Amino acid sequence: FVTFAEALNKAVDGETITLTHDVNETCVVDGKNVTVDLNGHTLTGGLFAESNGEMNEGATDSYGFWVKNGGELTVTGNGAVKTQACNYSIAVWAQGGKVTIQNGAFENFGEGSDLIYASANGHVVINGGEFKACEKQAGVEGTENKYSVLNLRDNTGSSILVNAGKFYKFNPADNLSENPKVNFVAEGKTVEQDGDWFIVK
C-alpha cells in the first residue's frame, strides 16, 4: 500500500501495519484495533484544519496519529512520529480511543501545542519512548500555558498512564494540564532527572 489510509482500510481488527517507508499523512484510526510497527521509519502528520472532530481544508493543524470512536492503536517499531510546524500540532491524539506507545521518538513543531493528548474518554498508556514538545512562542496569542508534553482534557473520563519513557523539560509526575494538576506516572515507578530530560522507570 502507498498510504496508511489504504492499509488501514484493508486491515482487520488485531492486525499489524508495518511501515516500509517514511509516511507523510495524518493516520486516523477510526473504530479499528490495530498495531502500527514504525519499523524504524518516520511518520510526519499532514496539514489540515480540524473542526468538530473532522479534517477540513486548511493548514492550521498537524497530527500524527488520531485515534477516535473507540479505536485502539499500539505503536511500536522504534521509529519517529512528528508533526509539521503550524498553529496546533499533536503527535498522538486519543479522542475517544486508546493508544499504547511501546517505544519510538515523538516530537511536534509549531507555536506551542500538546504532544500527547487525551480527550473525550480517550486513554493513553506509555511503556517507553522519547517525548519532546515544542515550546510556546512568546507573544503568540493562544499559546499561553501550551508547553505540554502530555495533556489531559478535564472532566472527560480520559487518562494518561506512564510506565516508562524519557520526557524533555517535562516531569510527568508533577505538572499542569487541562486536568489541571496531575501525576501521570504509574504507581511504583520513579522519575529521575538527567539534564533537561525526566526519565520514568
Coordinates of C-alpha atoms in Angstrom, one line a residue:
F1 CA 0.0 0.0 0.0
V2 CA 1.2 3.5 -0.8
T3 CA -0.6 5.3 2.1
F4 CA -1.5 4.4 5.7
A5 CA -5.2 5.1 4.9
E6 CA -5.2 2.4 2.2
A7 CA -3.5 -0.1 4.6
L8 CA -5.9 0.7 7.4
N9 CA -8.9 0.3 5.2
K10 CA -7.9 -3.3 4.4
A11 CA -6.8 -4.2 7.9
V12 CA -9.0 -6.2 10.2
D13 CA -9.0 -5.9 14.0
G14 CA -5.9 -7.3 15.6
E15 CA -3.7 -6.9 12.5
T16 CA -0.3 -5.1 12.4
I17 CA 0.5 -2.5 9.8
T18 CA 4.3 -2.3 9.2
L19 CA 5.7 0.8 7.5
T20 CA 8.0 0.1 4.6
H21 CA 8.9 3.8 4.1
D22 CA 8.5 7.2 5.7
V23 CA 4.9 8.4 5.7
N24 CA 3.6 12.0 5.4
E25 CA 0.0 11.9 6.4
T26 CA -2.3 12.0 9.4
C27 CA -3.0 8.4 10.4
V28 CA -6.6 8.3 11.5
V29 CA -7.6 5.1 13.4
D30 CA -11.4 5.3 13.5
G31 CA -13.0 2.5 15.4
K32 CA -10.5 -0.2 14.5
N33 CA -8.0 -2.1 16.7
V34 CA -4.5 -2.2 15.0
T35 CA -0.8 -2.2 15.8
V36 CA 1.5 0.1 13.8
D37 CA 5.1 -1.1 13.5
L38 CA 7.0 2.0 12.5
N39 CA 9.9 -0.3 11.5
G40 CA 12.4 2.5 12.1
H41 CA 10.7 4.9 9.8
T42 CA 9.2 8.4 10.4
L43 CA 5.6 9.3 10.3
T44 CA 5.0 13.1 9.8
G45 CA 1.5 14.3 10.2
G46 CA -0.3 16.0 7.4
L47 CA -1.6 19.6 7.4
F48 CA -5.3 20.4 7.6
A49 CA -7.8 22.3 9.6
E50 CA -9.7 20.4 12.3
S51 CA -13.3 21.4 13.3
N52 CA -15.7 19.4 15.4
G53 CA -13.6 16.2 15.0
E54 CA -13.4 16.4 11.3
M55 CA -10.5 17.1 8.9
N56 CA -11.2 20.1 6.6
E57 CA -9.3 22.1 4.0
G58 CA -6.7 24.3 5.6
A59 CA -3.2 24.3 7.0
T60 CA -3.6 25.2 10.7
D61 CA -3.3 21.8 12.3
S62 CA -1.0 18.8 12.0
Y63 CA -1.5 15.5 13.9
G64 CA 0.5 12.2 13.6
F65 CA -1.9 9.6 14.9
W66 CA -5.6 10.5 15.6
V67 CA -7.5 7.6 17.3
K68 CA -11.2 8.1 17.8
N69 CA -14.6 6.4 18.1
G70 CA -13.4 3.5 20.2
G71 CA -10.4 2.8 18.0
E72 CA -7.4 1.1 19.6
L73 CA -3.8 1.6 18.5
T74 CA -0.5 0.2 19.6
V75 CA 2.7 2.0 18.4
T76 CA 6.0 0.1 18.2
G77 CA 9.0 -0.4 16.0
N78 CA 11.3 2.3 17.3
G79 CA 10.5 4.9 14.6
A80 CA 9.6 8.6 14.9
V81 CA 6.3 10.3 15.0
K82 CA 6.4 14.1 14.2
T83 CA 4.2 16.9 13.1
Q84 CA 4.6 19.8 10.7
A85 CA 5.0 23.3 12.0
C86 CA 1.7 25.0 12.3
N87 CA -0.7 26.7 14.8
Y88 CA -1.7 23.4 16.6
S89 CA 0.1 20.2 16.4
I90 CA -0.3 16.8 18.2
A91 CA 1.8 13.7 17.6
V92 CA -0.8 11.4 19.2
W93 CA -4.4 12.3 20.0
A94 CA -6.6 9.7 21.8
Q95 CA -10.1 11.2 21.2
G96 CA -12.4 8.6 22.5
G97 CA -9.9 5.8 21.6
K98 CA -7.0 4.1 23.3
V99 CA -3.3 4.3 22.4
T100 CA -0.5 2.2 23.8
I101 CA 3.0 3.5 23.0
Q102 CA 5.7 0.9 23.3
N103 CA 8.7 2.9 22.0
G104 CA 9.8 5.5 19.5
A105 CA 10.6 9.2 19.3
F106 CA 7.7 11.7 19.4
E107 CA 8.1 15.4 18.7
N108 CA 5.9 18.2 17.5
F109 CA 6.6 21.6 15.9
G110 CA 4.6 24.8 16.0
E111 CA 3.6 27.8 18.0
G112 CA 3.0 25.7 21.1
S113 CA 0.9 22.6 21.2
D114 CA 0.2 19.4 23.1
L115 CA 2.4 16.4 22.1
I116 CA 0.3 13.6 23.5
Y117 CA -3.3 14.4 24.1
A118 CA -6.3 12.5 25.6
S119 CA -9.9 13.7 25.5
A120 CA -13.5 12.5 25.2
N121 CA -12.9 9.3 27.2
G122 CA -9.6 8.7 25.4
H123 CA -6.8 6.8 27.1
V124 CA -3.0 6.7 26.5
V125 CA -0.5 4.2 28.0
I126 CA 3.2 4.9 27.6
N127 CA 5.6 2.0 28.1
G128 CA 8.6 3.6 26.6
G129 CA 9.9 6.2 24.1
E130 CA 11.3 9.7 24.0
F131 CA 8.9 12.7 24.0
K132 CA 9.8 16.3 23.2
A133 CA 7.1 19.1 22.8
C134 CA 7.6 22.4 21.0
E135 CA 7.9 25.4 23.3
K136 CA 5.4 28.1 23.3
Q137 CA 6.3 31.2 21.2
A138 CA 6.5 34.4 23.2
G139 CA 3.8 36.9 22.2
V140 CA 1.8 34.5 20.1
E141 CA -1.9 34.6 21.0
G142 CA -3.3 31.3 22.2
T143 CA -0.1 29.7 23.2
E144 CA -0.2 30.6 26.8
N145 CA 0.3 27.6 29.1
K146 CA 0.7 25.4 25.9
Y147 CA 4.1 23.9 26.7
S148 CA 3.0 20.4 27.4
V149 CA 4.4 17.0 26.5
L150 CA 1.3 15.3 28.0
N151 CA -2.1 16.9 28.3
L152 CA -5.3 15.5 29.7
R153 CA -8.6 17.3 29.0
D154 CA -10.5 17.9 32.2
N155 CA -13.8 16.1 33.1
T156 CA -13.9 13.9 30.0
G157 CA -13.2 10.5 31.6
S158 CA -9.8 10.4 29.9
S159 CA -6.5 9.2 31.2
I160 CA -2.7 9.1 30.6
L161 CA -0.5 6.5 32.3
V162 CA 3.3 6.5 32.1
N163 CA 5.1 3.2 32.9
A164 CA 8.4 4.3 31.3
G165 CA 9.9 6.8 29.0
K166 CA 12.0 10.0 28.6
F167 CA 10.4 13.4 28.6
Y168 CA 12.1 16.7 27.6
K169 CA 11.8 19.5 30.1
F170 CA 8.6 17.9 31.4
N171 CA 8.1 16.0 34.7
P172 CA 5.1 13.6 34.1
A173 CA 4.8 13.2 37.9
D174 CA 4.4 16.9 38.6
N175 CA 2.9 19.2 36.0
L176 CA -0.1 21.2 34.9
S177 CA -2.5 20.1 32.2
E178 CA -6.2 20.8 31.5
N179 CA -6.8 18.4 34.4
P180 CA -5.2 20.8 35.7
K181 CA -2.8 19.3 38.2
V182 CA -1.9 15.7 37.6
N183 CA 0.6 12.9 38.2
F184 CA 0.8 10.7 35.1
V185 CA 3.3 8.2 36.5
A186 CA 2.2 4.7 37.3
E187 CA 2.3 3.6 40.9
G188 CA 5.6 2.1 41.9
K189 CA 7.6 3.9 39.1
T190 CA 10.2 6.5 39.8
V191 CA 11.3 9.7 38.0
E192 CA 14.9 10.7 37.7
Q193 CA 16.2 13.9 36.1
D194 CA 19.2 13.8 33.7
G195 CA 19.8 17.4 32.5
D196 CA 16.8 18.5 30.5
W197 CA 15.2 15.0 30.5
F198 CA 12.9 13.4 33.0
I199 CA 13.2 9.6 32.9
V200 CA 10.5 7.3 34.2
K201 CA 11.5 3.7 35.1

